[in-house]
């Protein structure tokens, strides 16, 4: 990704439907399981270590990373539905050869929306890119974006337990209520057991430029997926017209895992969501659940940013761009300044700050649990 300076005013103006959810309780925050010792271990096994290899599109590392994701979800989270969106393209350095760009889409939605067919649920959309940059030779991209991918795997495993419980409870309650009302209810008045809200994780390919960042040499996977989603049409009566409209919020994690990150609030339209995440970071710190030493500023330090301060600010070109251009609301979790190791051979496992990796995992997971309103129907 790279820093652009052009303001994006027209995109800030589109409307936003905010969800009316309540803050998650301290008990729920305390109950978020700490990442296991093996999860983010950099040497073997776990979620992260298998990703600490070069992952350039069209090379064996790409395939290994893909297998790691698919095996993890198949073995541990069989309820999460895996699909692919593949494309091919030439790059300025591929000599006319087509390279494969293969995005993974991993979804979990309430059982009742699944029954009603595609285009029914909205999705909190959590995103990271899994490809790595072709140069310098041997580049691993631990913060860029192996660690964010591993964080999303931890998140999926952690939220699954709460989602399964909540959805089962909501279905039981709905069934009991409908037995009570039996006879008094016409078919069309039947209510869904809970909100039609799910989660999807996008592991995107081909984010990095092959030669130097331009509109056509970057974001290969994201551009292809966004175009295809915009072009997909669901049946006429579906609540959502296409998969693009199902994105309730596009949360993009990038360049996470170095010590002392400071992540600005980039977009006024999603500042409310930034504030929710910042508030959760603050509560987790206060409860001494986070491990990283607080620097001069918290990770999310712009909770108090005012509307007037948004105009004319810098903006980081990244995988959200083709989605944002088509109307998605974006929360971009990327530090400014970038980590010191950015796009150098030093962006490897050894240079990760594990306390920060683990803290990001907790913060983004807490945000997701709060978004999904897991405590809504009691414990
Ligand atoms: C997309 O690519 C993946 C990885 O190579 C492959 O397993 C999958 O079958 C492909 N899917 C489609 C729809 O082509
Ligand atoms: C989208 O659909 C239009 C009209 O059917 C077609 O011309 C265009 O090539 C499609 N674009 C993509 C990216 O599939
Ligand atoms: Zn990069």
Short mmCIF file of C-alpha atoms and ligand atoms in Angstrom, two decimals:
data_model
loop_
_atom_site.label_atom_id
_atom_site.label_comp_id
_atom_site.label_asym_id
_atom_site.label_seq_id
_atom_site.Cartn_x
_atom_site.Cartn_y
_atom_site.Cartn_z
CA UNK A 1 0.00 0.00 0.00
CA UNK A 2 1.12 3.55 -0.32
CA UNK A 3 0.23 6.91 1.01
CA UNK A 4 -1.88 9.11 -1.23
CA UNK A 5 -2.69 12.66 -0.45
CA UNK A 6 -5.83 13.22 -2.50
CA UNK A 7 -8.85 13.78 -0.28
CA UNK A 8 -11.76 11.49 -0.99
CA UNK A 9 -14.60 13.84 -0.35
CA UNK A 10 -17.32 12.35 -2.53
CA UNK A 11 -16.87 9.00 -0.85
CA UNK A 12 -17.28 10.44 2.60
CA UNK A 13 -20.75 11.64 1.89
CA UNK A 14 -22.65 8.48 1.23
CA UNK A 15 -25.09 7.39 3.86
CA UNK A 16 -24.51 4.89 6.55
CA UNK A 17 -26.84 2.70 8.51
CA UNK A 18 -25.46 2.23 11.96
CA UNK A 19 -26.40 -0.73 14.05
CA UNK A 20 -27.93 -0.08 17.41
CA UNK A 21 -25.86 -2.43 19.49
CA UNK A 22 -25.00 -2.20 23.13
CA UNK A 23 -21.49 -2.19 24.57
CA UNK A 24 -20.25 -5.65 25.45
CA UNK A 25 -20.11 -6.35 29.18
CA UNK A 26 -16.91 -6.58 31.24
CA UNK A 27 -17.66 -10.23 31.90
CA UNK A 28 -17.69 -10.99 28.19
CA UNK A 29 -14.45 -9.05 27.68
CA UNK A 30 -12.80 -10.99 30.49
CA UNK A 31 -14.01 -14.24 29.00
CA UNK A 32 -12.22 -13.72 25.66
CA UNK A 33 -9.66 -16.53 25.77
CA UNK A 34 -6.06 -15.35 25.48
CA UNK A 35 -4.34 -16.58 22.33
CA UNK A 36 -2.76 -19.98 22.93
CA UNK A 37 1.02 -20.11 23.22
CA UNK A 38 1.18 -21.91 19.87
CA UNK A 39 -1.20 -19.57 17.99
CA UNK A 40 1.33 -16.85 17.22
CA UNK A 41 4.49 -18.82 17.84
CA UNK A 42 6.85 -17.93 14.96
CA UNK A 43 8.79 -21.19 14.78
CA UNK A 44 6.37 -24.04 14.33
CA UNK A 45 2.76 -25.02 14.03
CA UNK A 46 0.00 -22.73 15.16
CA UNK A 47 -1.78 -20.09 13.13
CA UNK A 48 1.11 -17.84 12.19
CA UNK A 49 4.28 -19.89 11.61
CA UNK A 50 3.08 -21.61 8.40
CA UNK A 51 2.48 -18.16 6.88
CA UNK A 52 6.00 -16.88 7.55
CA UNK A 53 7.23 -17.82 4.09
CA UNK A 54 7.30 -15.93 0.76
CA UNK A 55 3.72 -16.04 -0.63
CA UNK A 56 4.06 -14.57 -4.10
CA UNK A 57 1.21 -15.32 -6.54
CA UNK A 58 2.15 -18.15 -8.91
CA UNK A 59 4.75 -19.66 -6.54
CA UNK A 60 4.53 -22.68 -4.20
CA UNK A 61 4.32 -20.35 -1.17
CA UNK A 62 0.94 -19.10 -2.41
CA UNK A 63 -0.39 -22.66 -2.48
CA UNK A 64 1.04 -23.47 0.96
CA UNK A 65 -0.64 -20.43 2.50
CA UNK A 66 -3.94 -21.35 0.87
CA UNK A 67 -3.72 -24.93 2.22
CA UNK A 68 -3.01 -23.62 5.69
CA UNK A 69 -6.20 -21.54 5.65
CA UNK A 70 -8.38 -24.26 4.15
CA UNK A 71 -7.06 -26.97 6.49
CA UNK A 72 -7.56 -24.75 9.51
CA UNK A 73 -11.18 -23.96 8.71
CA UNK A 74 -12.07 -27.50 7.57
CA UNK A 75 -10.59 -29.08 10.67
CA UNK A 76 -11.52 -26.56 13.33
CA UNK A 77 -14.46 -24.59 12.01
CA UNK A 78 -16.44 -26.79 9.64
CA UNK A 79 -19.47 -24.49 10.00
CA UNK A 80 -17.61 -21.74 8.17
CA UNK A 81 -18.27 -21.94 4.46
CA UNK A 82 -15.20 -21.58 2.27
CA UNK A 83 -15.40 -20.31 -1.29
CA UNK A 84 -12.94 -19.00 -3.85
CA UNK A 85 -12.89 -16.12 -6.25
CA UNK A 86 -10.13 -16.70 -8.77
CA UNK A 87 -8.78 -14.62 -11.59
CA UNK A 88 -5.60 -14.42 -13.61
CA UNK A 89 -3.69 -11.46 -14.90
CA UNK A 90 -0.38 -10.35 -16.28
CA UNK A 91 1.90 -8.07 -14.28
CA UNK A 92 4.59 -5.64 -15.49
CA UNK A 93 7.21 -8.26 -14.58
CA UNK A 94 5.48 -11.47 -15.71
CA UNK A 95 6.59 -11.25 -19.36
CA UNK A 96 3.08 -11.72 -20.66
CA UNK A 97 2.50 -14.76 -18.45
CA UNK A 98 -0.83 -14.96 -16.60
CA UNK A 99 -0.48 -15.25 -12.84
CA UNK A 100 -3.20 -16.71 -10.59
CA UNK A 101 -4.89 -14.42 -8.05
CA UNK A 102 -7.06 -16.45 -5.70
CA UNK A 103 -9.17 -14.88 -3.00
CA UNK A 104 -10.67 -16.88 -0.17
CA UNK A 105 -14.10 -15.97 1.16
CA UNK A 106 -15.00 -17.63 4.45
CA UNK A 107 -18.50 -17.11 5.78
CA UNK A 108 -20.50 -17.83 8.87
CA UNK A 109 -24.14 -16.75 8.98
CA UNK A 110 -27.22 -17.60 11.08
CA UNK A 111 -28.82 -20.94 10.15
CA UNK A 112 -32.08 -19.22 9.21
CA UNK A 113 -30.47 -16.83 6.70
CA UNK A 114 -28.62 -19.70 5.11
CA UNK A 115 -31.92 -21.51 4.62
CA UNK A 116 -33.46 -18.52 2.93
CA UNK A 117 -30.74 -18.39 0.31
CA UNK A 118 -27.95 -16.06 -0.79
CA UNK A 119 -28.48 -12.35 -0.42
CA UNK A 120 -30.23 -12.62 2.95
CA UNK A 121 -27.61 -11.78 5.59
CA UNK A 122 -25.41 -8.74 5.95
CA UNK A 123 -21.78 -9.47 6.74
CA UNK A 124 -19.31 -7.82 9.02
CA UNK A 125 -16.42 -8.20 6.58
CA UNK A 126 -12.95 -8.73 8.04
CA UNK A 127 -10.14 -8.51 5.53
CA UNK A 128 -6.38 -9.04 5.16
CA UNK A 129 -4.15 -9.86 2.20
CA UNK A 130 -2.13 -13.07 2.23
CA UNK A 131 0.20 -12.54 -0.71
CA UNK A 132 3.71 -11.22 -0.12
CA UNK A 133 5.77 -8.79 -2.16
CA UNK A 134 8.08 -10.25 -4.81
CA UNK A 135 11.00 -8.03 -3.71
CA UNK A 136 13.29 -7.91 -1.81
CA UNK A 137 14.20 -11.55 -2.46
CA UNK A 138 12.92 -13.81 0.32
CA UNK A 139 10.57 -11.13 1.65
CA UNK A 140 8.15 -12.61 4.18
CA UNK A 141 5.86 -9.77 5.14
CA UNK A 142 5.24 -10.76 8.75
CA UNK A 143 3.26 -7.58 9.41
CA UNK A 144 2.36 -7.38 5.69
CA UNK A 145 0.06 -9.29 6.21
CA UNK A 146 0.87 -12.69 7.71
CA UNK A 147 0.09 -11.54 11.25
CA UNK A 148 -3.26 -9.94 10.29
CA UNK A 149 -4.27 -13.22 8.57
CA UNK A 150 -3.36 -15.23 11.68
CA UNK A 151 -5.26 -12.73 13.84
CA UNK A 152 -8.38 -13.35 11.73
CA UNK A 153 -7.99 -17.11 12.23
CA UNK A 154 -7.82 -16.65 16.00
CA UNK A 155 -10.85 -14.37 15.77
CA UNK A 156 -12.91 -16.91 13.84
CA UNK A 157 -12.12 -19.66 16.32
CA UNK A 158 -12.98 -17.43 19.26
CA UNK A 159 -16.22 -15.94 17.97
CA UNK A 160 -17.52 -19.30 16.69
CA UNK A 161 -18.21 -20.52 20.21
CA UNK A 162 -20.30 -17.46 21.03
CA UNK A 163 -22.13 -17.38 17.70
CA UNK A 164 -23.11 -21.04 17.88
CA UNK A 165 -24.47 -20.56 21.41
CA UNK A 166 -26.33 -17.36 20.56
CA UNK A 167 -27.94 -18.68 17.39
CA UNK A 168 -29.03 -21.92 19.05
CA UNK A 169 -30.55 -19.94 21.91
CA UNK A 170 -32.35 -17.59 19.55
CA UNK A 171 -33.77 -20.49 17.59
CA UNK A 172 -35.01 -22.20 20.75
CA UNK A 173 -36.63 -19.01 21.97
CA UNK A 174 -38.28 -18.42 18.61
CA UNK A 175 -39.58 -21.99 18.52
CA UNK A 176 -41.00 -21.69 22.03
CA UNK A 177 -42.65 -18.35 21.19
CA UNK A 178 -44.15 -19.76 18.04
CA UNK A 179 -45.60 -22.76 19.91
CA UNK A 180 -47.24 -20.31 22.32
CA UNK A 181 -48.76 -18.37 19.50
CA UNK A 182 -49.74 -21.47 17.54
CA UNK A 183 -52.90 -20.92 15.62
CA UNK A 184 -52.88 -17.12 16.01
CA UNK A 185 -50.22 -16.49 13.51
CA UNK A 186 -50.36 -16.24 9.80
CA UNK A 187 -47.37 -17.63 7.94
CA UNK A 188 -46.17 -14.26 6.71
CA UNK A 189 -45.97 -12.85 10.22
CA UNK A 190 -43.35 -15.36 11.26
CA UNK A 191 -40.37 -13.55 12.65
CA UNK A 192 -36.77 -14.55 12.21
CA UNK A 193 -35.18 -15.73 15.47
CA UNK A 194 -32.56 -12.97 15.49
CA UNK A 195 -30.84 -10.35 13.34
CA UNK A 196 -29.81 -11.46 9.85
CA UNK A 197 -26.17 -10.68 10.53
CA UNK A 198 -23.14 -12.84 9.76
CA UNK A 199 -19.38 -12.58 9.45
CA UNK A 200 -17.19 -13.05 6.41
CA UNK A 201 -13.42 -13.17 6.30
CA UNK A 202 -11.73 -12.20 3.04
CA UNK A 203 -8.17 -13.40 2.58
CA UNK A 204 -7.16 -11.48 -0.50
CA UNK A 205 -4.43 -12.22 -3.01
CA UNK A 206 -2.28 -9.96 -5.17
CA UNK A 207 -2.37 -6.84 -3.02
CA UNK A 208 1.28 -6.00 -3.62
CA UNK A 209 2.69 -4.33 -6.70
CA UNK A 210 5.15 -6.39 -8.76
CA UNK A 211 7.18 -3.45 -10.05
CA UNK A 212 5.88 -0.20 -8.62
CA UNK A 213 2.50 0.75 -7.27
CA UNK A 214 0.04 1.95 -9.92
CA UNK A 215 -3.70 1.52 -10.41
CA UNK A 216 -3.03 -1.56 -12.54
CA UNK A 217 0.03 -2.92 -10.73
CA UNK A 218 -1.54 -3.52 -7.28
CA UNK A 219 -4.73 -4.84 -5.67
CA UNK A 220 -5.11 -7.61 -8.27
CA UNK A 221 -7.32 -9.80 -6.08
CA UNK A 222 -9.37 -7.01 -4.54
CA UNK A 223 -10.13 -5.39 -7.91
CA UNK A 224 -11.31 -8.67 -9.37
CA UNK A 225 -13.47 -9.59 -6.38
CA UNK A 226 -15.10 -6.18 -6.09
CA UNK A 227 -15.95 -6.13 -9.80
CA UNK A 228 -17.39 -9.63 -9.67
CA UNK A 229 -19.46 -8.93 -6.56
CA UNK A 230 -20.90 -5.80 -8.06
CA UNK A 231 -21.82 -7.79 -11.15
CA UNK A 232 -23.47 -10.68 -9.33
CA UNK A 233 -27.25 -10.40 -9.11
CA UNK A 234 -29.34 -12.21 -6.51
CA UNK A 235 -32.96 -13.20 -7.16
CA UNK A 236 -35.31 -10.21 -7.25
CA UNK A 237 -36.87 -10.73 -3.81
CA UNK A 238 -33.55 -11.04 -1.95
CA UNK A 239 -32.98 -8.45 0.78
CA UNK A 240 -29.60 -7.63 -0.76
CA UNK A 241 -29.12 -7.05 -4.46
CA UNK A 242 -25.57 -8.41 -4.68
CA UNK A 243 -22.67 -9.47 -2.44
CA UNK A 244 -21.24 -5.94 -2.47
CA UNK A 245 -24.37 -4.64 -0.72
CA UNK A 246 -24.10 -7.35 1.92
CA UNK A 247 -20.96 -5.72 3.35
CA UNK A 248 -22.17 -3.89 6.42
CA UNK A 249 -18.64 -2.78 7.30
CA UNK A 250 -15.34 -3.55 5.56
CA UNK A 251 -12.68 -3.84 8.27
CA UNK A 252 -9.25 -4.04 6.67
CA UNK A 253 -6.26 -5.07 8.80
CA UNK A 254 -2.82 -4.35 7.39
CA UNK A 255 0.76 -3.85 8.65
CA UNK A 256 -0.06 -4.98 12.18
CA UNK A 257 2.41 -6.64 14.54
CA UNK A 258 5.13 -4.05 15.12
CA UNK A 259 5.50 -2.40 18.52
CA UNK A 260 3.90 0.94 19.28
CA UNK A 261 1.46 1.24 16.35
CA UNK A 262 -0.66 4.36 15.97
CA UNK A 263 -3.73 3.91 13.79
CA UNK A 264 -5.60 7.07 12.79
CA UNK A 265 -9.30 7.25 12.06
CA UNK A 266 -9.20 7.67 8.26
CA UNK A 267 -12.84 8.11 7.35
CA UNK A 268 -15.48 10.29 8.85
CA UNK A 269 -18.22 7.98 7.58
CA UNK A 270 -16.98 5.15 9.81
CA UNK A 271 -15.58 7.18 12.67
CA UNK A 272 -18.38 5.83 14.86
CA UNK A 273 -17.03 2.28 14.33
CA UNK A 274 -13.46 3.45 14.98
CA UNK A 275 -14.68 4.96 18.24
CA UNK A 276 -16.26 1.64 19.27
CA UNK A 277 -13.01 -0.18 18.66
CA UNK A 278 -11.01 2.52 20.44
CA UNK A 279 -13.35 2.34 23.43
CA UNK A 280 -12.84 -1.42 23.59
CA UNK A 281 -9.07 -0.98 23.48
CA UNK A 282 -9.37 1.48 26.36
CA UNK A 283 -11.50 -0.87 28.43
CA UNK A 284 -9.23 -3.85 27.76
CA UNK A 285 -6.22 -1.77 28.83
CA UNK A 286 -7.95 -0.57 31.94
CA UNK A 287 -8.84 -4.15 32.83
CA UNK A 288 -5.15 -5.07 32.34
CA UNK A 289 -6.09 -7.63 29.72
CA UNK A 290 -3.72 -6.18 27.10
CA UNK A 291 -0.05 -7.11 27.24
CA UNK A 292 1.65 -4.38 25.25
CA UNK A 293 3.18 -1.57 27.22
CA UNK A 294 1.20 1.53 26.62
CA UNK A 295 3.41 3.92 24.70
CA UNK A 296 2.76 7.61 24.56
CA UNK A 297 -0.51 6.82 22.75
CA UNK A 298 -2.93 3.91 22.53
CA UNK A 299 -3.05 1.94 19.25
CA UNK A 300 -6.31 3.70 18.33
CA UNK A 301 -5.57 7.22 19.44
CA UNK A 302 -8.06 9.28 17.47
CA UNK A 303 -11.33 8.45 19.19
CA UNK A 304 -11.78 12.14 19.93
CA UNK A 305 -11.19 13.36 16.37
CA UNK A 306 -13.67 16.04 15.30
CA UNK A 307 -15.57 16.18 12.02
CA UNK A 308 -13.64 19.21 10.79
CA UNK A 309 -10.35 17.37 11.23
CA UNK A 310 -11.12 14.79 8.56
CA UNK A 311 -10.97 16.93 5.42
CA UNK A 312 -7.82 16.93 3.34
CA UNK A 313 -6.09 14.23 5.31
CA UNK A 314 -3.88 11.56 3.84
CA UNK A 315 -5.30 8.26 2.87
CA UNK A 316 -3.58 4.92 2.38
CA UNK A 317 -4.18 3.08 -0.91
CA UNK A 318 -5.00 -0.53 -0.05
CA UNK A 319 -7.42 -3.40 -0.69
CA UNK A 320 -10.43 -1.37 0.43
CA UNK A 321 -10.21 1.00 -2.54
CA UNK A 322 -12.23 -0.99 -5.12
CA UNK A 323 -14.86 -1.78 -2.47
CA UNK A 324 -15.08 1.78 -1.21
CA UNK A 325 -15.46 3.04 -4.76
CA UNK A 326 -18.56 0.84 -4.97
CA UNK A 327 -20.07 2.17 -1.78
CA UNK A 328 -18.75 -0.07 1.02
CA UNK A 329 -18.14 1.51 4.41
CA UNK A 330 -14.52 1.02 5.38
CA UNK A 331 -12.68 0.89 8.68
CA UNK A 332 -8.99 0.79 7.79
CA UNK A 333 -6.82 -0.53 10.61
CA UNK A 334 -3.33 0.34 9.39
CA UNK A 335 -0.77 2.35 11.31
CA UNK A 336 0.59 5.69 10.22
CA UNK A 337 3.55 5.81 10.17
CA UNK A 338 4.03 2.31 8.73
CA UNK A 339 6.21 -0.11 10.73
CA UNK A 340 9.93 0.64 10.39
CA UNK A 341 10.46 -2.77 8.73
CA UNK A 342 7.92 -2.03 5.99
CA UNK A 343 8.85 -3.63 2.64
CA UNK A 344 12.29 -4.64 3.90
CA UNK A 345 13.80 -8.06 4.58
CA UNK A 346 13.45 -7.24 8.29
CA UNK A 347 9.66 -7.65 8.13
CA UNK A 348 10.00 -11.19 9.43
CA UNK A 349 8.88 -13.25 12.42
CA UNK A 350 11.75 -12.15 14.63
CA UNK A 351 10.80 -8.50 14.30
CA UNK A 352 7.20 -8.96 15.34
CA UNK A 353 6.21 -7.61 18.71
CA UNK A 354 4.21 -10.53 20.07
CA UNK A 355 2.45 -8.49 22.75
CA UNK A 356 1.09 -6.20 20.03
CA UNK A 357 0.03 -9.10 17.81
CA UNK A 358 -1.83 -10.71 20.67
CA UNK A 359 -3.42 -7.42 21.70
CA UNK A 360 -4.67 -6.71 18.18
CA UNK A 361 -6.18 -10.19 18.18
CA UNK A 362 -8.07 -9.39 21.38
CA UNK A 363 -9.16 -5.91 20.28
CA UNK A 364 -10.52 -6.96 16.90
CA UNK A 365 -12.20 -10.01 18.44
CA UNK A 366 -13.86 -7.86 21.10
CA UNK A 367 -15.09 -5.51 18.38
CA UNK A 368 -16.55 -8.45 16.45
CA UNK A 369 -18.30 -9.94 19.48
CA UNK A 370 -19.78 -6.55 20.27
CA UNK A 371 -20.90 -6.08 16.67
CA UNK A 372 -22.58 -9.48 16.68
CA UNK A 373 -24.30 -8.58 19.94
CA UNK A 374 -23.53 -11.99 21.40
CA UNK A 375 -24.88 -11.19 24.85
CA UNK A 376 -28.22 -9.91 23.63
CA UNK A 377 -30.40 -12.77 24.76
CA UNK A 378 -28.80 -13.35 28.14
CA UNK A 379 -26.27 -15.96 29.13
C1 LIG B 1 -9.68 -21.45 -7.24
O1 LIG B 1 -8.36 -21.74 -6.89
C2 LIG B 1 -8.22 -22.66 -5.81
C3 LIG B 1 -6.76 -22.74 -5.43
O2 LIG B 1 -5.99 -23.12 -6.51
C4 LIG B 1 -8.81 -23.99 -6.22
O3 LIG B 1 -8.69 -24.92 -5.18
C5 LIG B 1 -10.27 -23.78 -6.55
O4 LIG B 1 -10.84 -24.97 -7.00
C6 LIG B 1 -10.45 -22.70 -7.60
N1 LIG B 1 -11.86 -22.41 -7.62
C7 LIG B 1 -12.53 -22.14 -8.71
C8 LIG B 1 -13.98 -21.85 -8.57
O5 LIG B 1 -11.97 -22.10 -9.78
C1 LIG B 2 -20.19 -6.89 -15.60
O1 LIG B 2 -21.35 -7.03 -16.38
C2 LIG B 2 -21.33 -6.28 -17.57
C3 LIG B 2 -22.68 -6.39 -18.22
O2 LIG B 2 -23.17 -7.71 -18.21
C4 LIG B 2 -20.20 -6.78 -18.46
O3 LIG B 2 -20.14 -6.03 -19.64
C5 LIG B 2 -18.89 -6.65 -17.71
O4 LIG B 2 -17.84 -7.19 -18.46
C6 LIG B 2 -18.97 -7.34 -16.38
N1 LIG B 2 -17.77 -7.06 -15.63
C7 LIG B 2 -17.16 -7.99 -14.93
C8 LIG B 2 -15.96 -7.52 -14.20
O5 LIG B 2 -17.51 -9.15 -14.86
ZN1 LIG B 3 3.03 -4.46 1.44
#
